[in-house]
PDB file of C-alpha atoms in Angstrom:
ATOM      1  CA  MET A 179       0.855 -28.374   7.920  1.00  0.00           C
ATOM      2  CA  SER A 180       0.338 -24.702   7.213  1.00  0.00           C
ATOM      3  CA  ILE A 181       2.631 -21.849   8.054  1.00  0.00           C
ATOM      4  CA  VAL A 182       1.064 -18.858   9.752  1.00  0.00           C
ATOM      5  CA  ARG A 183       2.934 -15.622   9.282  1.00  0.00           C
ATOM      6  CA  ARG A 184       2.437 -13.096  12.043  1.00  0.00           C
ATOM      7  CA  ASN A 185       3.239  -9.442  11.512  1.00  0.00           C
ATOM      8  CA  SER A 186       3.287  -8.119  15.042  1.00  0.00           C
ATOM      9  CA  VAL A 187       6.567  -6.572  16.168  1.00  0.00           C
ATOM     10  CA  PHE A 188       5.797  -7.638  19.722  1.00  0.00           C
ATOM     11  CA  ASP A 189       4.895 -11.254  18.930  1.00  0.00           C
ATOM     12  CA  PRO A 190       7.929 -13.412  19.832  1.00  0.00           C
ATOM     13  CA  PHE A 191       6.681 -16.174  17.505  1.00  0.00           C
ATOM     14  CA  SER A 192       6.581 -13.915  14.454  1.00  0.00           C
ATOM     15  CA  VAL A 193      10.292 -14.297  13.733  1.00  0.00           C
ATOM     16  CA  ASP A 194      10.920 -15.818  10.320  1.00  0.00           C
ATOM     17  CA  LEU A 195      14.036 -17.965  10.647  1.00  0.00           C
ATOM     18  CA  TRP A 196      14.991 -17.304   7.025  1.00  0.00           C
ATOM     19  CA  THR A 197      15.251 -13.538   7.328  1.00  0.00           C
ATOM     20  CA  ASP A 198      17.093 -11.024   9.435  1.00  0.00           C
ATOM     21  CA  PRO A 199      15.231 -10.757  12.773  1.00  0.00           C
ATOM     22  CA  PHE A 200      15.831  -6.992  12.773  1.00  0.00           C
ATOM     23  CA  ASP A 201      14.108  -6.398   9.415  1.00  0.00           C
ATOM     24  CA  THR A 202      10.842  -5.562  11.170  1.00  0.00           C
ATOM     25  CA  PHE A 203      12.521  -2.825  13.159  1.00  0.00           C
ATOM     26  CA  ARG A 204      14.333  -1.481  10.100  1.00  0.00           C
ATOM     27  CA  SER A 205      11.045  -1.138   8.255  1.00  0.00           C
ATOM     28  CA  ILE A 206       9.541   0.771  11.182  1.00  0.00           C
ATOM     29  CA  ILE A 207      12.479   3.170  11.494  1.00  0.00           C
ATOM     30  CA  PRO A 208      14.069   3.309   8.029  1.00  0.00           C
ATOM     31  CA  ALA A 209      15.716   6.697   8.500  1.00  0.00           C
ATOM     32  CA  VAL A 210      17.576   5.586  11.625  1.00  0.00           C
ATOM     33  CA  SER A 211      18.643   2.175  10.382  1.00  0.00           C
ATOM     34  CA  GLY A 212      19.689   3.221   6.877  1.00  0.00           C
ATOM     35  CA  ASN A 213      17.747   0.261   5.475  1.00  0.00           C
ATOM     36  CA  SER A 214      18.264   0.182   1.712  1.00  0.00           C
ATOM     37  CA  GLU A 215      14.989  -1.727   1.340  1.00  0.00           C
ATOM     38  CA  ALA A 216      12.871   0.929   3.049  1.00  0.00           C
ATOM     39  CA  ALA A 217      11.754   2.647  -0.170  1.00  0.00           C
ATOM     40  CA  THR A 218       9.692  -0.407  -1.169  1.00  0.00           C
ATOM     41  CA  SER A 219       6.675  -0.860   1.013  1.00  0.00           C
ATOM     42  CA  ALA A 220       5.900  -4.502   0.310  1.00  0.00           C
ATOM     43  CA  SER A 221       6.912  -7.414  -1.874  1.00  0.00           C
ATOM     44  CA  ASP A 222       5.287 -10.805  -2.436  1.00  0.00           C
ATOM     45  CA  TRP A 223       6.419 -14.057  -4.072  1.00  0.00           C
ATOM     46  CA  LYS A 224       3.775 -16.465  -5.311  1.00  0.00           C
ATOM     47  CA  GLU A 225       4.354 -19.784  -7.075  1.00  0.00           C
ATOM     48  CA  THR A 226       1.823 -21.102  -9.558  1.00  0.00           C
ATOM     49  CA  PRO A 227       2.076 -24.340 -11.559  1.00  0.00           C
ATOM     50  CA  GLU A 228       3.463 -22.319 -14.501  1.00  0.00           C
ATOM     51  CA  ALA A 229       5.604 -19.570 -12.917  1.00  0.00           C
ATOM     52  CA  HIS A 230       7.049 -17.720  -9.950  1.00  0.00           C
ATOM     53  CA  ILE A 231       5.341 -14.341  -9.653  1.00  0.00           C
ATOM     54  CA  PHE A 232       6.865 -11.456  -7.711  1.00  0.00           C
ATOM     55  CA  LYS A 233       4.954  -8.277  -6.885  1.00  0.00           C
ATOM     56  CA  ALA A 234       6.348  -5.134  -5.286  1.00  0.00           C
ATOM     57  CA  ASP A 235       4.462  -1.996  -4.323  1.00  0.00           C
ATOM     58  CA  LEU A 236       6.302   0.959  -5.837  1.00  0.00           C
ATOM     59  CA  PRO A 237       3.852   3.873  -5.722  1.00  0.00           C
ATOM     60  CA  GLY A 238       5.133   7.006  -7.409  1.00  0.00           C
ATOM     61  CA  VAL A 239       8.128   5.235  -8.979  1.00  0.00           C
ATOM     62  CA  LYS A 240       8.487   5.428 -12.770  1.00  0.00           C
ATOM     63  CA  LYS A 241       9.549   2.385 -14.769  1.00  0.00           C
ATOM     64  CA  GLU A 242      12.736   4.245 -15.733  1.00  0.00           C
ATOM     65  CA  GLU A 243      13.667   4.348 -12.031  1.00  0.00           C
ATOM     66  CA  VAL A 244      13.394   0.557 -11.561  1.00  0.00           C
ATOM     67  CA  LYS A 245      15.861  -2.117 -12.665  1.00  0.00           C
ATOM     68  CA  VAL A 246      15.118  -5.869 -12.795  1.00  0.00           C
ATOM     69  CA  GLU A 247      18.098  -8.199 -13.251  1.00  0.00           C
ATOM     70  CA  VAL A 248      19.175 -11.797 -12.771  1.00  0.00           C
ATOM     71  CA  GLU A 249      22.576 -12.083 -11.095  1.00  0.00           C
ATOM     72  CA  ASP A 250      24.759 -15.162 -10.677  1.00  0.00           C
ATOM     73  CA  GLY A 251      22.384 -17.186 -12.828  1.00  0.00           C
ATOM     74  CA  ASN A 252      19.633 -17.552 -10.222  1.00  0.00           C
ATOM     75  CA  VAL A 253      19.240 -14.381  -8.111  1.00  0.00           C
ATOM     76  CA  LEU A 254      16.427 -12.028  -9.104  1.00  0.00           C
ATOM     77  CA  VAL A 255      17.332  -8.451  -8.176  1.00  0.00           C
ATOM     78  CA  VAL A 256      14.824  -5.595  -8.135  1.00  0.00           C
ATOM     79  CA  SER A 257      16.435  -2.221  -7.481  1.00  0.00           C
ATOM     80  CA  GLY A 258      15.838   1.452  -8.051  1.00  0.00           C
ATOM     81  CA  GLU A 259      15.442   4.790  -6.405  1.00  0.00           C
ATOM     82  CA  ARG A 260      12.432   6.736  -5.200  1.00  0.00           C
ATOM     83  CA  THR A 261      13.287  10.412  -5.486  1.00  0.00           C
ATOM     84  CA  LYS A 262      12.469  12.794  -2.690  1.00  0.00           C
ATOM     85  CA  GLU A 263       9.750  15.346  -3.270  1.00  0.00           C
ATOM     86  CA  LYS A 264      11.056  18.851  -3.857  1.00  0.00           C
ATOM     87  CA  GLU A 265      10.740  20.957  -0.723  1.00  0.00           C
ATOM     88  CA  ASP A 266       9.874  24.599  -0.568  1.00  0.00           C
ATOM     89  CA  LYS A 267      11.333  26.398   2.438  1.00  0.00           C
ATOM     90  CA  ASN A 268       7.862  27.860   3.097  1.00  0.00           C
ATOM     91  CA  ASP A 269       6.345  24.363   3.449  1.00  0.00           C
ATOM     92  CA  LYS A 270       5.405  23.116   6.889  1.00  0.00           C
ATOM     93  CA  TRP A 271       5.481  19.321   7.155  1.00  0.00           C
ATOM     94  CA  HIS A 272       3.168  17.677   9.707  1.00  0.00           C
ATOM     95  CA  ARG A 273       4.059  14.056   9.005  1.00  0.00           C
ATOM     96  CA  VAL A 274       6.504  12.245   6.726  1.00  0.00           C
ATOM     97  CA  GLU A 275       5.878   8.509   6.346  1.00  0.00           C
ATOM     98  CA  ARG A 276       6.760   7.881   2.712  1.00  0.00           C
ATOM     99  CA  SER A 277      10.360   6.851   2.338  1.00  0.00           C
ATOM    100  CA  SER A 278      12.702   7.897  -0.401  1.00  0.00           C
ATOM    101  CA  GLY A 279      16.098   6.746  -1.557  1.00  0.00           C
ATOM    102  CA  LYS A 280      17.596   3.656  -3.114  1.00  0.00           C
ATOM    103  CA  PHE A 281      16.067   0.237  -2.650  1.00  0.00           C
ATOM    104  CA  VAL A 282      17.019  -3.329  -3.511  1.00  0.00           C
ATOM    105  CA  ARG A 283      15.346  -6.711  -3.085  1.00  0.00           C
ATOM    106  CA  ARG A 284      17.025 -10.038  -3.871  1.00  0.00           C
ATOM    107  CA  PHE A 285      15.309 -13.384  -4.338  1.00  0.00           C
ATOM    108  CA  ARG A 286      17.195 -16.655  -4.852  1.00  0.00           C
ATOM    109  CA  LEU A 287      15.330 -18.491  -7.585  1.00  0.00           C
ATOM    110  CA  PRO A 288      14.830 -22.259  -7.512  1.00  0.00           C
ATOM    111  CA  GLU A 289      16.446 -24.562 -10.062  1.00  0.00           C
ATOM    112  CA  ASN A 290      13.279 -24.835 -12.149  1.00  0.00           C
ATOM    113  CA  ALA A 291      13.217 -21.102 -12.978  1.00  0.00           C
ATOM    114  CA  LYS A 292      13.609 -20.164 -16.649  1.00  0.00           C
ATOM    115  CA  VAL A 293      15.744 -17.060 -16.060  1.00  0.00           C
ATOM    116  CA  GLU A 294      16.105 -16.388 -19.796  1.00  0.00           C
ATOM    117  CA  GLU A 295      12.324 -15.790 -20.049  1.00  0.00           C
ATOM    118  CA  VAL A 296      11.765 -13.312 -17.190  1.00  0.00           C
ATOM    119  CA  LYS A 297       9.156 -10.619 -17.883  1.00  0.00           C
ATOM    120  CA  ALA A 298       8.412  -7.488 -15.864  1.00  0.00           C
ATOM    121  CA  GLY A 299       5.702  -4.823 -15.936  1.00  0.00           C
ATOM    122  CA  LEU A 300       4.821  -1.776 -13.838  1.00  0.00           C
ATOM    123  CA  GLU A 301       1.168  -0.839 -13.633  1.00  0.00           C
ATOM    124  CA  ASN A 302      -0.634   1.368 -11.106  1.00  0.00           C
ATOM    125  CA  GLY A 303       2.408   1.438  -8.823  1.00  0.00           C
ATOM    126  CA  VAL A 304       2.772  -2.348  -8.689  1.00  0.00           C
ATOM    127  CA  LEU A 305       5.782  -4.045 -10.263  1.00  0.00           C
ATOM    128  CA  THR A 306       5.025  -7.597 -11.422  1.00  0.00           C
ATOM    129  CA  VAL A 307       7.900  -9.898 -12.368  1.00  0.00           C
ATOM    130  CA  THR A 308       7.032 -13.278 -13.871  1.00  0.00           C
ATOM    131  CA  VAL A 309       9.621 -16.053 -13.987  1.00  0.00           C
ATOM    132  CA  PRO A 310       8.333 -19.091 -15.926  1.00  0.00           C
ATOM    133  CA  LYS A 311       9.054 -22.542 -14.535  1.00  0.00           C
ATOM    134  CA  ALA A 312      10.716 -25.331 -16.497  1.00  0.00           C
ATOM    135  CA  GLU A 313       8.679 -28.489 -16.876  1.00  0.00           C
ATOM    136  CA  VAL A 314       9.847 -31.143 -14.504  1.00  0.00           C
ATOM    137  CA  LYS A 315      10.170 -34.461 -16.273  1.00  0.00           C
ATOM    138  CA  LYS A 316       8.661 -37.315 -14.372  1.00  0.00           C
ATOM    139  CA  PRO A 317      11.019 -40.276 -14.201  1.00  0.00           C
ATOM    140  CA  GLU A 318       9.869 -43.142 -16.349  1.00  0.00           C
ATOM    141  CA  ALA A 319       9.144 -46.409 -14.624  1.00  0.00           C
ATOM    142  CA  LYS A 320      10.594 -49.459 -16.285  1.00  0.00           C
ATOM    143  CA  ALA A 321       9.155 -52.846 -15.509  1.00  0.00           C
ATOM    144  CA  ILE A 322      11.748 -55.441 -14.582  1.00  0.00           C
ATOM    145  CA  GLU A 323      11.049 -59.075 -15.372  1.00  0.00           C
ATOM    146  CA  ILE A 324      11.414 -61.369 -12.408  1.00  0.00           C
ATOM    147  CA  SER A 325      13.105 -64.664 -13.205  1.00  0.00           C
ATOM    148  CA  GLY A 326      12.594 -67.923 -11.435  1.00  0.00           C
TER     149      GLY A 326
END
């Protein structure tokens, strides 16, 4: 079975039961909702056989403005602040779509995450956080002799 993720605001079947159903609307109108996650445009979580890989688009954000932490032993937290562009009173704005302000994303890591080996890098406006996975030991099968 595959899961199809729909992104349409007007599609009633696009609701992800694991997230806040109003997140879509907050991302459309960040200034009205006060969404603290509006300053990040997108984030992805991919699992490979070796690691959990998180990517977040942070264009224009310097690495000094981003913080990556592990809280409570298994919650990956990416936070920071995108500063607002300086305005000149002689400027005439026609459209403002880029958000500014503080942002935070939290991801609950699975039990197999090696939180002591987390690595992060910011390149070309994309933050990549790699959380290695612990090897899962396969249970050993023991043959039992049948009497009789």
